[in-house]
mmCIF file of C-alpha atoms in Angstrom:
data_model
loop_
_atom_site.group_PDB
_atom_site.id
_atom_site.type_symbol
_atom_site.label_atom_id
_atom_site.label_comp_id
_atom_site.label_asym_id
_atom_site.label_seq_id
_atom_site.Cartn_x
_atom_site.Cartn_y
_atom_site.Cartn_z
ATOM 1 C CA UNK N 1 131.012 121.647 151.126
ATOM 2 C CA UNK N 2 131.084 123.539 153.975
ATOM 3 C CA UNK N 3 132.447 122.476 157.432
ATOM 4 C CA UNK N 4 129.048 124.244 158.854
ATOM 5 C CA UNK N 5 126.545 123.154 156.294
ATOM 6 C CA UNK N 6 124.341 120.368 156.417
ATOM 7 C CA UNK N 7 124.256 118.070 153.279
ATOM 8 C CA UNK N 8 121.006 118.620 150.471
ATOM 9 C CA UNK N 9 121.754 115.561 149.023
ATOM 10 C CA UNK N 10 124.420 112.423 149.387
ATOM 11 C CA UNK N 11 126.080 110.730 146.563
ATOM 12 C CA UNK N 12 126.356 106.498 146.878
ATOM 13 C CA UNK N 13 129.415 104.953 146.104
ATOM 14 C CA UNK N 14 127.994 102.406 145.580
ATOM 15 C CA UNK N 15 130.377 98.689 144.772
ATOM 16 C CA UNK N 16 134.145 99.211 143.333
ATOM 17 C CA UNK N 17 135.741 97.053 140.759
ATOM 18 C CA UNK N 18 135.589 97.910 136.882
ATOM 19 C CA UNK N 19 132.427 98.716 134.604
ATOM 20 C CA UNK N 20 132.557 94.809 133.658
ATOM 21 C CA UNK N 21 132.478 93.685 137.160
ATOM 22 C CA UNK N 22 129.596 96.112 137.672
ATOM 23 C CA UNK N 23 128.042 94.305 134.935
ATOM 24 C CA UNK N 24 128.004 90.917 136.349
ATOM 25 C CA UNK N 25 127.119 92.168 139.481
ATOM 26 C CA UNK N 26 123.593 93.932 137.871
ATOM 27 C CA UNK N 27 123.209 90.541 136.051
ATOM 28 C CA UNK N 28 123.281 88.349 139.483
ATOM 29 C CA UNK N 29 121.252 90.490 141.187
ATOM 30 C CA UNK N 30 119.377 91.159 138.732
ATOM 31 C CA UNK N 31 118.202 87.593 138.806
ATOM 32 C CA UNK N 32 117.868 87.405 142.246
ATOM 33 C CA UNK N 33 114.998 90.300 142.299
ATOM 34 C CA UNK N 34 113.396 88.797 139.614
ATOM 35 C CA UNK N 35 113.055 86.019 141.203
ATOM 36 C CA UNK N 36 112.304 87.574 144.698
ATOM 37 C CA UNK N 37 109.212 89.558 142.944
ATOM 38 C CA UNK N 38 107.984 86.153 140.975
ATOM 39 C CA UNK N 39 108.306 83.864 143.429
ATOM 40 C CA UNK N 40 106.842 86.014 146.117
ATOM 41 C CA UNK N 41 103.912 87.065 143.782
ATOM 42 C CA UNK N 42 103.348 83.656 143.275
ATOM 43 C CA UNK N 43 103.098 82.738 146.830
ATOM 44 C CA UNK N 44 100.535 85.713 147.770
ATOM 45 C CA UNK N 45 98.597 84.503 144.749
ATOM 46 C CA UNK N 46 98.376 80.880 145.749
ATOM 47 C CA UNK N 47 97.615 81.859 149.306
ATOM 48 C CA UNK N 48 94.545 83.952 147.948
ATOM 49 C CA UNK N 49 92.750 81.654 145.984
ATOM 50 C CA UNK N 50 93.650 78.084 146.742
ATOM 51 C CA UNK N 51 91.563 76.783 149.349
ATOM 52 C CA UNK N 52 93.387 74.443 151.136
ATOM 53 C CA UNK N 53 95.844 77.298 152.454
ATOM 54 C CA UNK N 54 93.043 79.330 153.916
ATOM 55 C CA UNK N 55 94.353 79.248 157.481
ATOM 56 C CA UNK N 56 96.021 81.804 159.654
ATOM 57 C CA UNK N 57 100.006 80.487 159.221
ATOM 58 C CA UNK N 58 99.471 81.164 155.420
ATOM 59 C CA UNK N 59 97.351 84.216 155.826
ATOM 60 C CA UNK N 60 100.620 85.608 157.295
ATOM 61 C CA UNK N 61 103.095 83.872 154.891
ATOM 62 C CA UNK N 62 101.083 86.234 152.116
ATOM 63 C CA UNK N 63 101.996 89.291 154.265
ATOM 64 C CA UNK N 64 105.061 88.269 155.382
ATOM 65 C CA UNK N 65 105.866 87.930 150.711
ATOM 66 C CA UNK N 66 104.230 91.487 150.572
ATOM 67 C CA UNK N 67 106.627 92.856 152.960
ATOM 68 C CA UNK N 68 109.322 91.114 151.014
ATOM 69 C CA UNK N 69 108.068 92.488 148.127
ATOM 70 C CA UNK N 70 108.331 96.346 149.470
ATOM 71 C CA UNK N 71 111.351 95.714 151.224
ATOM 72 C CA UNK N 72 114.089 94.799 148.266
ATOM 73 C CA UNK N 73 111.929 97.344 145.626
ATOM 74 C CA UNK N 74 113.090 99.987 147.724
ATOM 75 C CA UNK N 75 116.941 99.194 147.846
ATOM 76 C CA UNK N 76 117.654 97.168 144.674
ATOM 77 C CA UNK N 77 116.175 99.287 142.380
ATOM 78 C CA UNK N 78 118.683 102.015 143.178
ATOM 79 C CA UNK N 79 121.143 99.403 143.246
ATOM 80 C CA UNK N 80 120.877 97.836 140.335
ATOM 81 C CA UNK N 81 120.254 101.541 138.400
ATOM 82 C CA UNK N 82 123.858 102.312 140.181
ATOM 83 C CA UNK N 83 125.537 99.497 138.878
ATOM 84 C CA UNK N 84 124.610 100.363 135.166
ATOM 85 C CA UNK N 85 125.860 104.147 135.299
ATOM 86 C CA UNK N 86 129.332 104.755 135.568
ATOM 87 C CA UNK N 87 130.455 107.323 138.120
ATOM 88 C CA UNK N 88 128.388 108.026 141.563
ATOM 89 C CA UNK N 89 124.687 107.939 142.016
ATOM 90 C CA UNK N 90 122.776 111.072 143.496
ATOM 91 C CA UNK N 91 119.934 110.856 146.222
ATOM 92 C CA UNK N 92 118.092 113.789 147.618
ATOM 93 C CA UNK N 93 118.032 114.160 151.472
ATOM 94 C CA UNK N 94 114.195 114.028 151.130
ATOM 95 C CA UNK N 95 114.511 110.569 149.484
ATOM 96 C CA UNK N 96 117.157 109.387 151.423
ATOM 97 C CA UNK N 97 115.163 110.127 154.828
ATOM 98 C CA UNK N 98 112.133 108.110 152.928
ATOM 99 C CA UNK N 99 114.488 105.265 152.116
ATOM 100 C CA UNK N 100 115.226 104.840 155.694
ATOM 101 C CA UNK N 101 111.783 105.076 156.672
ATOM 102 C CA UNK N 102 110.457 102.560 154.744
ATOM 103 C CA UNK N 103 113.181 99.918 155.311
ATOM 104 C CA UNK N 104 113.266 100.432 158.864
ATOM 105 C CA UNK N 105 109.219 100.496 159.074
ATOM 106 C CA UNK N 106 109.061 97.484 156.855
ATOM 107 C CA UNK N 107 111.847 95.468 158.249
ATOM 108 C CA UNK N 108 109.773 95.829 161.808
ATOM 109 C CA UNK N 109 106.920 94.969 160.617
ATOM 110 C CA UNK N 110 108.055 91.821 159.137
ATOM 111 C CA UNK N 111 109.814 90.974 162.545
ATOM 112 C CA UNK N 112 106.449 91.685 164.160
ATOM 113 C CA UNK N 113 104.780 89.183 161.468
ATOM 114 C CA UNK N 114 107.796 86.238 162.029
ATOM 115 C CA UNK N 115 106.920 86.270 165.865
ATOM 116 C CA UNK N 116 103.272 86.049 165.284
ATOM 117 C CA UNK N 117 104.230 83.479 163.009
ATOM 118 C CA UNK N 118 105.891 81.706 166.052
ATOM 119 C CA UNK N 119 102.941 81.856 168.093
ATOM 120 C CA UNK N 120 100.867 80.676 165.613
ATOM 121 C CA UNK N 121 102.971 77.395 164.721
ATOM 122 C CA UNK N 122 102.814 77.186 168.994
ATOM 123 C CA UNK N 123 99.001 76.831 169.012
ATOM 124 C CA UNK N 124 98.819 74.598 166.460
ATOM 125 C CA UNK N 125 100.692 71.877 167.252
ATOM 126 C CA UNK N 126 100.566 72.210 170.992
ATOM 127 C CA UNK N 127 96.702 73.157 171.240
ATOM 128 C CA UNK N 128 95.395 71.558 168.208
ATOM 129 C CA UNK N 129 91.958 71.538 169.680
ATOM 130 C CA UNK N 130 91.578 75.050 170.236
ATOM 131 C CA UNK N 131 93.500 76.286 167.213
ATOM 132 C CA UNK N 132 90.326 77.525 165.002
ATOM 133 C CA UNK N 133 89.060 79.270 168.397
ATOM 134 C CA UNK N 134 92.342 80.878 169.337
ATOM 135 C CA UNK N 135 93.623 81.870 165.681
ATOM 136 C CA UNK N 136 90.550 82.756 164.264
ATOM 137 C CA UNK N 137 90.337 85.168 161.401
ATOM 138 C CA UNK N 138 89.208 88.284 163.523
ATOM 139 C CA UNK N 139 92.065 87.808 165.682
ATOM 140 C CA UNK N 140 94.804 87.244 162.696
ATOM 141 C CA UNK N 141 93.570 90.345 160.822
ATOM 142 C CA UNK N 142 94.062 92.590 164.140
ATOM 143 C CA UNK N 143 97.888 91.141 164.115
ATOM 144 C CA UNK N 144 98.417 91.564 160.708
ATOM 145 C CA UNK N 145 96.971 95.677 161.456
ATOM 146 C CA UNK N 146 98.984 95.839 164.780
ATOM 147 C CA UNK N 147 101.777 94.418 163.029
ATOM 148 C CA UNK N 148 102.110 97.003 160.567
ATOM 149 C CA UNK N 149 100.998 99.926 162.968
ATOM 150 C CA UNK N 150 103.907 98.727 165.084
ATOM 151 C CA UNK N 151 106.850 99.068 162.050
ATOM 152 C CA UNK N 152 105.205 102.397 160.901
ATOM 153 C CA UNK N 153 105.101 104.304 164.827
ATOM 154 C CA UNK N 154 108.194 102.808 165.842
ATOM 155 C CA UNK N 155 110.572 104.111 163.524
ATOM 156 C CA UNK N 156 109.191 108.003 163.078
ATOM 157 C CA UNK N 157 111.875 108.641 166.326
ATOM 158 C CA UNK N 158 114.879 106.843 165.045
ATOM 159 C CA UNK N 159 114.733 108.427 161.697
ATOM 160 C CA UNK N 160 113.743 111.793 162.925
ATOM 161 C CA UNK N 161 116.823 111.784 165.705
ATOM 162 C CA UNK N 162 119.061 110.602 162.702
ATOM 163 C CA UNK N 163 118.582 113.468 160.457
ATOM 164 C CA UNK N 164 118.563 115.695 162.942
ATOM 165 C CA UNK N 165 122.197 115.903 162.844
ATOM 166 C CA UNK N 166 124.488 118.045 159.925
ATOM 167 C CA UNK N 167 126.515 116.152 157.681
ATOM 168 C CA UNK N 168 128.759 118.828 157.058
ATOM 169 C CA UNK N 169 132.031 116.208 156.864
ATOM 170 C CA UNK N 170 130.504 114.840 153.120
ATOM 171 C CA UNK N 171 128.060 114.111 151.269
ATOM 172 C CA UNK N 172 129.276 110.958 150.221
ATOM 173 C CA UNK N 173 127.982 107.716 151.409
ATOM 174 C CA UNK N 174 130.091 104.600 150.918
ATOM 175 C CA UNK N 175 126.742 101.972 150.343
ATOM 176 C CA UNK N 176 124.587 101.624 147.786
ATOM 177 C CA UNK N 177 121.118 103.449 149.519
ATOM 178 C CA UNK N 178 121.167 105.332 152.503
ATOM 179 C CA UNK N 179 122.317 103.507 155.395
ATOM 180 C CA UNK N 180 121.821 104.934 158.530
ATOM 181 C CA UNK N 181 124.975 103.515 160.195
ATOM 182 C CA UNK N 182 127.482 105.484 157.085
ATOM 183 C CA UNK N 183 124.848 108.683 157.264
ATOM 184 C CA UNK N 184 125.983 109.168 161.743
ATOM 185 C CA UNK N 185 129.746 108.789 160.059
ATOM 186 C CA UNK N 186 129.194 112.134 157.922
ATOM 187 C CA UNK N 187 127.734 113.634 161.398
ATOM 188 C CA UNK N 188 129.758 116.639 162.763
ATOM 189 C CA UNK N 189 127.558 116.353 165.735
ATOM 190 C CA UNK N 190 128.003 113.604 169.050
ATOM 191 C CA UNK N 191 126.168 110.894 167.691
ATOM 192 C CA UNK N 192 126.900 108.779 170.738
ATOM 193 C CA UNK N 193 123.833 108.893 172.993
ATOM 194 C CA UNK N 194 122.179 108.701 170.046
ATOM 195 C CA UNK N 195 124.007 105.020 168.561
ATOM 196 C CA UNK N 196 123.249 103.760 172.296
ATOM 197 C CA UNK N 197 118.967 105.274 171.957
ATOM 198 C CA UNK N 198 119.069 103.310 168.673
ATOM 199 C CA UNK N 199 121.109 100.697 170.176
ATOM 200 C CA UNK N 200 118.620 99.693 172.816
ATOM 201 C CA UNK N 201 115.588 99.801 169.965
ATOM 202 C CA UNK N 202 117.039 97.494 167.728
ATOM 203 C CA UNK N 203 117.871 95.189 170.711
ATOM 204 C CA UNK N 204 114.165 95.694 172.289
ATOM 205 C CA UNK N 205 112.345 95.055 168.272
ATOM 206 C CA UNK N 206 114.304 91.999 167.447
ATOM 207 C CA UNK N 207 114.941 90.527 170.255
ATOM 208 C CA UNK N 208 111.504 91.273 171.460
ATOM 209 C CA UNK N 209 110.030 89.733 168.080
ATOM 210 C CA UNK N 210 112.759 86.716 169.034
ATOM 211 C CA UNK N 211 111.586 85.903 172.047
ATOM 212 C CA UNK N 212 108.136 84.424 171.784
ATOM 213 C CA UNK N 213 109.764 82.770 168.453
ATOM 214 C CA UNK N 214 112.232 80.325 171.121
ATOM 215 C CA UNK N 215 109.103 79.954 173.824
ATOM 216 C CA UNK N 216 106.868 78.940 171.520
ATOM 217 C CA UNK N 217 109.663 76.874 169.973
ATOM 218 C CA UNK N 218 110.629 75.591 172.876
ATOM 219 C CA UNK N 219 107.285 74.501 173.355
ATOM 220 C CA UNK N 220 106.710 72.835 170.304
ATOM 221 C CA UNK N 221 109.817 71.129 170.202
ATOM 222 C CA UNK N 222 108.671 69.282 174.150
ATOM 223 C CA UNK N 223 105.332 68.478 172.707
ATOM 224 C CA UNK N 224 106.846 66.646 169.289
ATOM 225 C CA UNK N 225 109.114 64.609 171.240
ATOM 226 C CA UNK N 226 106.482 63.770 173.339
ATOM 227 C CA UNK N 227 104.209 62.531 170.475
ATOM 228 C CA UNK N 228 103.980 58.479 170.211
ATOM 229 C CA UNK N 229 104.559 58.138 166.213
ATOM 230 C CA UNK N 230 107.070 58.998 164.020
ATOM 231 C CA UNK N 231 104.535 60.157 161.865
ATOM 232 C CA UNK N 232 103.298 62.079 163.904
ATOM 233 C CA UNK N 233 106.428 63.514 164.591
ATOM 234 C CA UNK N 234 107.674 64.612 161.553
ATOM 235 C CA UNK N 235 104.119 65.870 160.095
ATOM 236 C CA UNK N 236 104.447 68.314 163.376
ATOM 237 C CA UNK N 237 107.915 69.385 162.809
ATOM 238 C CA UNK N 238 107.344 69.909 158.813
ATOM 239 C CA UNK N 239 104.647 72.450 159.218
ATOM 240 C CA UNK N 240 107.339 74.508 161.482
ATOM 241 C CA UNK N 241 110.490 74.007 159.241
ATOM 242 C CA UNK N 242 110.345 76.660 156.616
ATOM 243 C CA UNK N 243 109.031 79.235 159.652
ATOM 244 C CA UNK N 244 112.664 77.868 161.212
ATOM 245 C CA UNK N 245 114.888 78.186 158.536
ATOM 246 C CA UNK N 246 113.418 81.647 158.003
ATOM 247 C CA UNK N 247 114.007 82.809 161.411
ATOM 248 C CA UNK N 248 117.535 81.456 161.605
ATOM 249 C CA UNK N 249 118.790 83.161 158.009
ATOM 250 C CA UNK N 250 116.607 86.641 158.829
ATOM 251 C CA UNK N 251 117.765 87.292 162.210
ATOM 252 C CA UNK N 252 120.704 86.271 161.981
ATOM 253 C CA UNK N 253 121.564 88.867 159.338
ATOM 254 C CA UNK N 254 119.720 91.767 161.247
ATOM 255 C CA UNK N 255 121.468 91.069 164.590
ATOM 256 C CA UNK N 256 124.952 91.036 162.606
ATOM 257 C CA UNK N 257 123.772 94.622 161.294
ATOM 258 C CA UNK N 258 121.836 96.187 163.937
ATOM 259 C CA UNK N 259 122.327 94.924 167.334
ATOM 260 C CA UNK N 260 125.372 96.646 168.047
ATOM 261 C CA UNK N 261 126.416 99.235 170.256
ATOM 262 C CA UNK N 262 128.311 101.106 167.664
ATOM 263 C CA UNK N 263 126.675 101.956 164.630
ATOM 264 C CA UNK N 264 129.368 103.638 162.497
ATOM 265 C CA UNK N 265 131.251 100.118 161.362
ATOM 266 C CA UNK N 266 133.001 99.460 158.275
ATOM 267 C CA UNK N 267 131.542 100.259 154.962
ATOM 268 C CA UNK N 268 132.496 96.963 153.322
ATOM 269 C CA UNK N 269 131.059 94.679 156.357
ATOM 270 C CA UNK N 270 127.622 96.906 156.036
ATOM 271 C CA UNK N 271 127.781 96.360 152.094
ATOM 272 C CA UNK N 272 127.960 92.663 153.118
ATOM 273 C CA UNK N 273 125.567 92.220 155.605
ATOM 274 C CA UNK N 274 123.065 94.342 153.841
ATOM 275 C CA UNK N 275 123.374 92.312 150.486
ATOM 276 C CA UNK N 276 121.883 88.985 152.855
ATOM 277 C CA UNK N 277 119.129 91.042 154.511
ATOM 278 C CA UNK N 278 117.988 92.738 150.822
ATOM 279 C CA UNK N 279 119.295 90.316 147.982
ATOM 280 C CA UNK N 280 119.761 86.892 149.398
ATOM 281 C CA UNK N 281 117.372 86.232 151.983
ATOM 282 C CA UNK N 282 114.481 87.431 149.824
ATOM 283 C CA UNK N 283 115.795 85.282 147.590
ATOM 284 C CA UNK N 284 115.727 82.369 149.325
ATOM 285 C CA UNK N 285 112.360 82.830 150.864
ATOM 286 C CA UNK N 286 110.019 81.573 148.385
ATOM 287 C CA UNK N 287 112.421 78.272 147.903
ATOM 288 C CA UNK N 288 112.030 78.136 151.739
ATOM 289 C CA UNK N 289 108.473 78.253 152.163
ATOM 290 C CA UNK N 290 107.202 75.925 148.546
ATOM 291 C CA UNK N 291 110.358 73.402 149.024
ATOM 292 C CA UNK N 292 110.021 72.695 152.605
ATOM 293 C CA UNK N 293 106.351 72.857 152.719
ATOM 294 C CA UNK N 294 103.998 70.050 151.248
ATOM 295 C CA UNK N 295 100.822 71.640 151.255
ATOM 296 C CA UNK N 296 102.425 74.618 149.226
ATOM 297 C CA UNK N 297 103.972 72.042 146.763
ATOM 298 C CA UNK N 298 100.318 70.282 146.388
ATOM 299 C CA UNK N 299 98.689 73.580 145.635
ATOM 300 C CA UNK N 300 101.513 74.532 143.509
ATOM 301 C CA UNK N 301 101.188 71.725 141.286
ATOM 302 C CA UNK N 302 97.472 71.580 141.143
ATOM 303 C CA UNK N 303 97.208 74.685 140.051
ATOM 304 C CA UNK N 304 99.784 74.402 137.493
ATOM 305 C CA UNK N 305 98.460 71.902 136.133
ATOM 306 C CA UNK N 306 94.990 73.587 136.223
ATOM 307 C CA UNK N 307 96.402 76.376 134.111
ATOM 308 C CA UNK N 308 98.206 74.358 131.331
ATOM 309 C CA UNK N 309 95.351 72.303 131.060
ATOM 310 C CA UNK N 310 93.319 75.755 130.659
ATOM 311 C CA UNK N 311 96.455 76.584 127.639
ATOM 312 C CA UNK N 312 95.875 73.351 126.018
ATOM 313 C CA UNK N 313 91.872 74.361 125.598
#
């Protein structure tokens, strides 16, 4: 390629190792999107037609599976199509700059849905008397809208300034989709005021999204405490678990892979990283929010047996 050309389209390296570790590899994950796209399926279905779990927290759980949904089709895929064909894969620069769109856009959004989840779990157990007026269902569909308008608006600028630059150095991308932090690496250009602009976003979307997540938990964790049964205690505190665990294992992963000055790390550590944001954690998810939550289970059950009983006939 030429040192003054600008790339057409990259070519993902994608994992190393033999064609029978490759294997392996496609049959783990395969597993693990399988069960990602069940399991959250199954949630948004519940959600939609069991009664009992008509109420704002699981009106956004069911967004919060679509988003998980959307978010691993568009990298595992690719992945998984990578790991069967020997040799690189190919992307165009047109798909690649819709690749980064999308996970970006829906990675925000779902940060914007986690928070509101936050606030929700707030007003419920601290203002249990107002909850119906506060987080009624006008209010939680303008959330759900904002939510999404949010991830979509916010990350037209980072992706725009990103491709922006030539990536005359290769075309070669050592990931398996196109991450932004190895696409500034193939840069010719000064990417630096750039890294710091994106920097400063990722800093002001999660930790923005973070912070009314440890008020509101802040909150709620004064107001169990304060509560004169154990009963009463732990009832509170179950309804916020799975919302918890979530928050810990999701952000965690994102601030390990985007809240960092320099964006151009090692390949191998954004391999890693990525793997828990896009395999693992929407993995997990589903386990998190039927295991740890009883009025999931109950539905669950009932409507399982509901539908062998409908098998039997």
């Amino acid at each position: 390629m030429s040192n003054h050309s600008s790339a057409t389209e990259f070519c993902l390296l994608g994992f190393s190792g033999s064609q029978e570790l490759h294997h392996l590899l496609f049959a783990v994950f395969f597993l693990f999107y399988s069960v990602t796209l069940m399991g959250n399926a199954v949630i948004i279905v519940i959600v939609s037609v069991d009664k009992r779990l008509q109420s704002p927290m699981y009106f956004f759980l069911g967004h919060l599976s679509i988003l998980e949904i959307l978010l691993t089709s568009i990298i595992v895929p690719g992945m998984l199509w990578g790991l069967l064909l020997p040799g690189m894969q190919t992307i165009s620069l047109t798909a690649c700059v819709a690749q980064v769109f999308l996970y970006l856009a829906l990675g925000t959004t779902e940060f914007a849905i986690v928070g509101a989840m936050a606030v929700d779990r707030y007003v419920a157990v601290c203002h249990p008397l107002r909850y119906n007026i506060i987080m009624n269902s006008q209010t939680c569909i303008w959330v759900v809208i904002a939510s999404w308008l949010f991830g979509l608006f916010s990350e037209i600028w980072p992706v725009y300034a990103t491709f922006q630059f030539t990536f005359c150095k290769s075309n070669v991308l050592d990931h398996f989709y196109c991450d932004r932090a190895q696409l500034l690496r193939l840069s010719c250009d000064d990417t630096l005021f750039t890294e710091f602009v994106l920097f400063l976003m990722a800093v002001f979307i999660i930790i923005g999204s973070l912070a009314p997540t440890i008020v509101s938990y802040t909150y709620i964790i004064f107001t169990i405490l304060r509560m004169p049964t154990a009963s009463g205690r732990r009832k509170a505190f179950s309804t916020c678990a799975s919302h918890i665990t979530f928050v810990v294992i999701g952000y965690g992963s994102c601030l390990f892979l985007y809240v960092k000055p320099k964006q151009t790390q090692a390949a191998e550590y954004n391999k890693v990283v990525s793997l828990l944001i896009y395999v693992l954690t929407p993995f997990l998810n589903p386990f998190i929010f039927t295991l740890r939550n009883d009025k999931v289970k109950e539905a669950l059950q009932d409507n399982m047996k509901h539908c062998c009983q409908l098998f039997k006939k």
